[in-house]
């Protein structure tokens, strides 16, 4: 495209001689240096938002951290005037609580819990579901870990074993419950017969289940084990998908054991035992 068509004064109906009367190449509306220069704002300008102090926390998160309810429900209580800070009702969304503030929620004074994180090497015949009354709940296995109410992150049926994360941090629970959460999980799967190499290659390319394409990060035979012992790495939060993949190719799954979750492992952790996460593990978990 000819750039001369974009210059001022070159439109139809104007003689070419007019261009000689105008100044040389048109200057940009703003000098190049001034285009790149950041606007100077005075420090005392009232329009500059003050930085949020690290020790301040949103009121709805404070309530959620105390275990009273979720953030969404906390917003409803705040809007309805059922939350007081230092004896004064607060209905402002986004209000921040400072250290030393006393928060009263629906008539009760709240004390935010210390956030705790544990991993359990779950044995068979325990479930995360509270609806399966015929099976024992995983909460029994971690009862002595903390005085706070611990909840499992994600679901695990009675037949699946291995690493299960527990916490009272509702933000972490919510984070890893989202469908688009793509943290890696590694499983060791035991089949009723050897996995054919051609089936392994097919699975490695992805599997379509119920009309949805499922991508597999890695799949391989377990070193120094029979060919019915398979390692598979996925990012889906749904454990049941692991069984569905192999059943799709006419294999019966004998055992599914989760060996890694979001960078955490159950190395040196006996079946049925739990341990607290290290400070670095918690940091890594929050940064995923």
Short mmCIF file of C-alpha atoms in Angstrom, two decimals:
data_model
loop_
_atom_site.label_atom_id
_atom_site.label_comp_id
_atom_site.label_asym_id
_atom_site.label_seq_id
_atom_site.Cartn_x
_atom_site.Cartn_y
_atom_site.Cartn_z
CA UNK A 1 0.00 0.00 0.00
CA UNK A 2 1.43 3.46 -0.94
CA UNK A 3 2.15 5.43 2.27
CA UNK A 4 1.74 8.75 0.40
CA UNK A 5 -2.02 8.19 0.36
CA UNK A 6 -2.10 8.60 4.13
CA UNK A 7 -0.48 12.09 4.16
CA UNK A 8 -2.58 15.15 4.81
CA UNK A 9 -3.37 17.23 1.69
CA UNK A 10 -3.04 14.33 -0.75
CA UNK A 11 -6.78 13.66 -0.97
CA UNK A 12 -8.71 13.98 -4.20
CA UNK A 13 -9.63 17.49 -5.48
CA UNK A 14 -6.43 19.25 -4.25
CA UNK A 15 -3.71 20.16 -6.75
CA UNK A 16 -0.28 18.73 -6.22
CA UNK A 17 1.17 22.21 -6.05
CA UNK A 18 -0.46 22.81 -2.69
CA UNK A 19 1.98 20.41 -1.06
CA UNK A 20 4.90 22.79 -1.74
CA UNK A 21 3.23 25.54 0.29
CA UNK A 22 2.94 23.38 3.38
CA UNK A 23 5.80 22.66 5.76
CA UNK A 24 8.06 19.66 5.30
CA UNK A 25 7.25 16.21 6.73
CA UNK A 26 4.40 16.60 9.24
CA UNK A 27 5.53 16.36 12.84
CA UNK A 28 3.91 13.82 15.14
CA UNK A 29 1.34 15.17 17.53
CA UNK A 30 3.74 14.45 20.39
CA UNK A 31 7.52 14.43 20.46
CA UNK A 32 8.94 10.89 20.49
CA UNK A 33 10.65 11.46 23.82
CA UNK A 34 7.48 12.72 25.37
CA UNK A 35 5.58 9.74 23.95
CA UNK A 36 7.78 7.36 25.91
CA UNK A 37 7.92 9.51 29.00
CA UNK A 38 5.77 8.32 31.89
CA UNK A 39 3.41 10.92 33.33
CA UNK A 40 4.72 12.54 36.50
CA UNK A 41 2.29 12.31 39.37
CA UNK A 42 2.79 14.22 42.57
CA UNK A 43 3.17 12.11 45.67
CA UNK A 44 0.48 14.01 47.50
CA UNK A 45 -2.05 13.56 44.68
CA UNK A 46 -5.41 12.42 46.14
CA UNK A 47 -5.99 10.21 43.06
CA UNK A 48 -3.10 7.87 43.85
CA UNK A 49 -4.40 4.72 45.58
CA UNK A 50 -2.50 3.96 48.76
CA UNK A 51 -0.64 0.63 48.77
CA UNK A 52 -2.45 -2.10 50.66
CA UNK A 53 -0.62 -3.06 53.82
CA UNK A 54 0.39 -6.69 53.86
CA UNK A 55 -1.09 -7.17 57.33
CA UNK A 56 -4.53 -5.98 56.22
CA UNK A 57 -7.07 -8.49 54.98
CA UNK A 58 -10.45 -8.16 53.28
CA UNK A 59 -13.34 -8.64 55.67
CA UNK A 60 -14.95 -11.43 53.66
CA UNK A 61 -11.66 -13.35 53.57
CA UNK A 62 -11.20 -12.83 57.32
CA UNK A 63 -14.62 -14.36 57.91
CA UNK A 64 -13.90 -17.22 55.52
CA UNK A 65 -10.52 -17.89 57.18
CA UNK A 66 -12.26 -18.20 60.53
CA UNK A 67 -14.29 -21.10 59.14
CA UNK A 68 -17.66 -19.37 59.62
CA UNK A 69 -18.68 -19.58 55.94
CA UNK A 70 -17.42 -19.06 52.39
CA UNK A 71 -16.38 -15.65 51.04
CA UNK A 72 -19.49 -15.49 48.89
CA UNK A 73 -21.76 -16.13 51.89
CA UNK A 74 -19.71 -13.66 53.95
CA UNK A 75 -20.53 -10.95 51.38
CA UNK A 76 -24.24 -11.60 51.95
CA UNK A 77 -23.84 -11.28 55.74
CA UNK A 78 -21.83 -8.07 55.30
CA UNK A 79 -24.42 -6.49 52.99
CA UNK A 80 -27.22 -7.39 55.37
CA UNK A 81 -25.50 -5.61 58.29
CA UNK A 82 -24.79 -8.73 60.35
CA UNK A 83 -21.05 -8.08 60.62
CA UNK A 84 -19.45 -5.59 63.02
CA UNK A 85 -15.85 -4.43 63.26
CA UNK A 86 -14.90 -2.93 66.63
CA UNK A 87 -18.61 -2.73 67.47
CA UNK A 88 -19.59 -0.81 64.33
CA UNK A 89 -21.70 -2.47 61.58
CA UNK A 90 -19.82 -2.68 58.28
CA UNK A 91 -21.70 -3.04 54.99
CA UNK A 92 -18.92 -1.81 52.70
CA UNK A 93 -17.71 -4.45 50.23
CA UNK A 94 -13.93 -4.65 50.15
CA UNK A 95 -13.53 -3.34 53.70
CA UNK A 96 -10.15 -4.34 55.15
CA UNK A 97 -9.55 -5.63 58.65
CA UNK A 98 -6.40 -4.45 60.46
CA UNK A 99 -4.45 -6.25 63.18
CA UNK A 100 -6.17 -5.75 66.52
CA UNK A 101 -9.65 -5.29 64.99
CA UNK A 102 -12.43 -7.27 66.65
CA UNK A 103 -14.83 -8.83 64.16
CA UNK A 104 -18.29 -9.88 65.26
CA UNK A 105 -20.12 -12.19 62.87
CA UNK A 106 -23.84 -12.75 63.38
CA UNK A 107 -23.48 -12.26 67.13
CA UNK A 108 -20.24 -14.21 67.65
CA UNK A 109 -16.67 -12.88 67.87
CA UNK A 110 -14.43 -14.49 65.26
CA UNK A 111 -10.90 -15.71 65.76
CA UNK A 112 -9.13 -16.47 62.46
CA UNK A 113 -7.55 -19.91 62.37
CA UNK A 114 -3.93 -20.60 61.67
CA UNK A 115 -3.68 -22.16 58.20
CA UNK A 116 -2.42 -25.75 58.30
CA UNK A 117 -1.58 -28.23 55.54
CA UNK A 118 -1.12 -31.99 55.67
CA UNK A 119 -0.65 -34.86 53.25
CA UNK A 120 -2.06 -38.31 53.91
CA UNK A 121 -1.05 -41.58 52.28
CA UNK A 122 -4.62 -42.82 51.98
CA UNK A 123 -5.27 -46.56 52.32
CA UNK A 124 -8.02 -48.49 50.58
CA UNK A 125 -11.65 -48.61 51.84
CA UNK A 126 -11.72 -44.96 52.99
CA UNK A 127 -13.61 -42.28 51.07
CA UNK A 128 -13.72 -38.48 50.95
CA UNK A 129 -17.50 -38.51 50.49
CA UNK A 130 -19.75 -37.76 53.45
CA UNK A 131 -22.66 -39.40 51.66
CA UNK A 132 -21.22 -42.93 51.56
CA UNK A 133 -22.16 -43.89 55.11
CA UNK A 134 -21.32 -47.55 54.46
CA UNK A 135 -17.63 -46.65 54.10
CA UNK A 136 -15.25 -45.05 56.57
CA UNK A 137 -14.30 -41.42 55.97
CA UNK A 138 -10.73 -40.23 55.46
CA UNK A 139 -11.22 -37.64 58.22
CA UNK A 140 -10.76 -40.47 60.73
CA UNK A 141 -7.18 -40.93 59.58
CA UNK A 142 -6.15 -37.31 60.14
CA UNK A 143 -8.18 -36.59 63.26
CA UNK A 144 -5.14 -36.09 65.50
CA UNK A 145 -3.28 -33.80 63.12
CA UNK A 146 -4.90 -30.52 64.20
CA UNK A 147 -7.50 -29.01 66.50
CA UNK A 148 -8.96 -27.26 63.46
CA UNK A 149 -11.41 -28.91 61.06
CA UNK A 150 -9.37 -30.27 58.14
CA UNK A 151 -10.96 -30.89 54.74
CA UNK A 152 -9.58 -32.96 51.85
CA UNK A 153 -8.62 -31.18 48.65
CA UNK A 154 -10.53 -32.93 45.88
CA UNK A 155 -12.27 -36.29 45.93
CA UNK A 156 -10.96 -39.82 46.22
CA UNK A 157 -13.11 -42.97 46.17
CA UNK A 158 -12.64 -45.96 48.47
CA UNK A 159 -10.67 -47.98 45.92
CA UNK A 160 -8.11 -45.27 45.12
CA UNK A 161 -5.07 -44.99 47.37
CA UNK A 162 -2.19 -42.57 47.76
CA UNK A 163 -1.50 -38.91 48.31
CA UNK A 164 -4.37 -36.75 49.55
CA UNK A 165 -3.96 -33.14 50.64
CA UNK A 166 -5.80 -31.77 53.70
CA UNK A 167 -6.11 -28.16 54.86
CA UNK A 168 -8.33 -25.59 56.55
CA UNK A 169 -7.30 -23.01 53.94
CA UNK A 170 -10.48 -22.42 51.96
CA UNK A 171 -8.58 -20.55 49.24
CA UNK A 172 -6.44 -23.64 48.51
CA UNK A 173 -9.47 -25.94 48.59
CA UNK A 174 -11.31 -23.70 46.15
CA UNK A 175 -8.25 -23.27 43.94
CA UNK A 176 -7.69 -26.99 43.40
CA UNK A 177 -11.40 -27.70 42.98
CA UNK A 178 -11.74 -25.53 39.88
CA UNK A 179 -12.16 -27.44 36.59
CA UNK A 180 -9.46 -25.34 34.91
CA UNK A 181 -6.89 -26.04 37.64
CA UNK A 182 -4.07 -27.75 35.74
CA UNK A 183 -1.67 -28.97 38.43
CA UNK A 184 -0.01 -32.30 37.64
CA UNK A 185 -1.02 -35.58 39.25
CA UNK A 186 0.93 -38.83 38.84
CA UNK A 187 -0.69 -42.23 39.33
CA UNK A 188 0.62 -45.78 39.38
CA UNK A 189 -2.00 -48.03 37.83
CA UNK A 190 -2.19 -51.83 38.10
CA UNK A 191 -4.08 -53.60 35.29
CA UNK A 192 -5.47 -57.11 35.00
CA UNK A 193 -3.11 -57.84 32.08
CA UNK A 194 -0.10 -56.36 30.34
CA UNK A 195 -0.72 -53.08 28.52
CA UNK A 196 -0.03 -53.50 24.81
CA UNK A 197 2.58 -51.10 23.48
CA UNK A 198 0.23 -49.93 20.72
CA UNK A 199 -2.40 -49.09 23.35
CA UNK A 200 0.19 -47.20 25.37
CA UNK A 201 1.02 -45.13 22.29
CA UNK A 202 -2.66 -44.44 21.63
CA UNK A 203 -3.19 -43.25 25.20
CA UNK A 204 -0.09 -41.04 24.97
CA UNK A 205 -1.72 -39.19 22.05
CA UNK A 206 -4.86 -38.47 24.08
CA UNK A 207 -8.15 -40.24 24.69
CA UNK A 208 -11.68 -39.15 23.77
CA UNK A 209 -14.12 -39.96 26.58
CA UNK A 210 -17.80 -39.14 26.24
CA UNK A 211 -17.03 -36.72 23.42
CA UNK A 212 -14.28 -34.86 25.28
CA UNK A 213 -10.60 -35.08 24.37
CA UNK A 214 -8.42 -35.84 27.37
CA UNK A 215 -4.73 -35.02 27.07
CA UNK A 216 -2.16 -37.20 28.79
CA UNK A 217 1.12 -35.53 29.81
CA UNK A 218 3.09 -38.76 30.15
CA UNK A 219 2.53 -42.51 30.25
CA UNK A 220 5.07 -45.30 30.60
CA UNK A 221 5.71 -48.76 31.97
CA UNK A 222 7.05 -48.80 35.53
CA UNK A 223 10.74 -49.64 35.45
CA UNK A 224 11.64 -53.17 36.63
CA UNK A 225 7.95 -54.07 37.02
CA UNK A 226 5.60 -56.22 34.91
CA UNK A 227 3.97 -54.55 31.88
CA UNK A 228 0.67 -54.28 33.76
CA UNK A 229 2.20 -51.66 36.09
CA UNK A 230 1.77 -48.27 34.44
CA UNK A 231 2.72 -44.72 35.39
CA UNK A 232 0.51 -41.95 34.05
CA UNK A 233 0.64 -38.17 34.50
CA UNK A 234 -2.53 -36.10 34.08
CA UNK A 235 -3.80 -32.62 34.91
CA UNK A 236 -7.48 -33.39 35.35
CA UNK A 237 -8.77 -33.14 38.96
CA UNK A 238 -11.10 -36.10 38.41
CA UNK A 239 -9.52 -39.34 39.70
CA UNK A 240 -12.21 -41.47 38.04
CA UNK A 241 -10.85 -40.48 34.64
CA UNK A 242 -7.75 -42.62 35.32
CA UNK A 243 -9.84 -45.78 35.42
CA UNK A 244 -11.95 -44.67 32.47
CA UNK A 245 -8.87 -44.30 30.24
CA UNK A 246 -7.82 -47.93 30.60
CA UNK A 247 -11.35 -49.29 30.61
CA UNK A 248 -11.80 -47.53 27.26
CA UNK A 249 -9.19 -49.94 25.86
CA UNK A 250 -10.79 -53.01 27.50
CA UNK A 251 -8.49 -53.31 30.52
CA UNK A 252 -9.71 -53.88 34.06
CA UNK A 253 -8.09 -51.60 36.61
CA UNK A 254 -7.01 -53.47 39.73
CA UNK A 255 -5.45 -50.57 41.61
CA UNK A 256 -4.94 -46.79 41.29
CA UNK A 257 -2.35 -45.18 43.57
CA UNK A 258 -1.65 -41.42 43.45
CA UNK A 259 2.07 -40.89 44.01
CA UNK A 260 2.27 -37.14 43.37
CA UNK A 261 -0.08 -34.15 43.50
CA UNK A 262 0.78 -30.54 42.61
CA UNK A 263 4.49 -31.10 43.28
CA UNK A 264 3.89 -32.99 46.55
CA UNK A 265 4.92 -36.64 46.98
CA UNK A 266 4.26 -39.41 49.50
CA UNK A 267 7.90 -40.51 49.57
CA UNK A 268 8.83 -42.19 52.89
CA UNK A 269 5.24 -41.77 54.13
CA UNK A 270 3.75 -45.16 55.16
CA UNK A 271 0.21 -46.06 54.12
CA UNK A 272 -2.36 -44.60 56.54
CA UNK A 273 0.07 -41.99 57.91
CA UNK A 274 0.14 -38.22 57.49
CA UNK A 275 2.71 -35.43 57.76
CA UNK A 276 2.64 -31.63 57.82
CA UNK A 277 3.82 -29.76 54.74
CA UNK A 278 7.10 -27.88 54.97
CA UNK A 279 7.09 -24.10 54.67
CA UNK A 280 8.57 -24.34 51.18
CA UNK A 281 5.92 -26.86 50.09
CA UNK A 282 3.18 -24.45 51.19
CA UNK A 283 4.79 -21.61 49.25
CA UNK A 284 5.06 -23.80 46.14
CA UNK A 285 1.42 -24.84 46.50
CA UNK A 286 0.21 -21.25 46.66
CA UNK A 287 2.32 -20.24 43.64
CA UNK A 288 0.88 -22.88 41.30
#
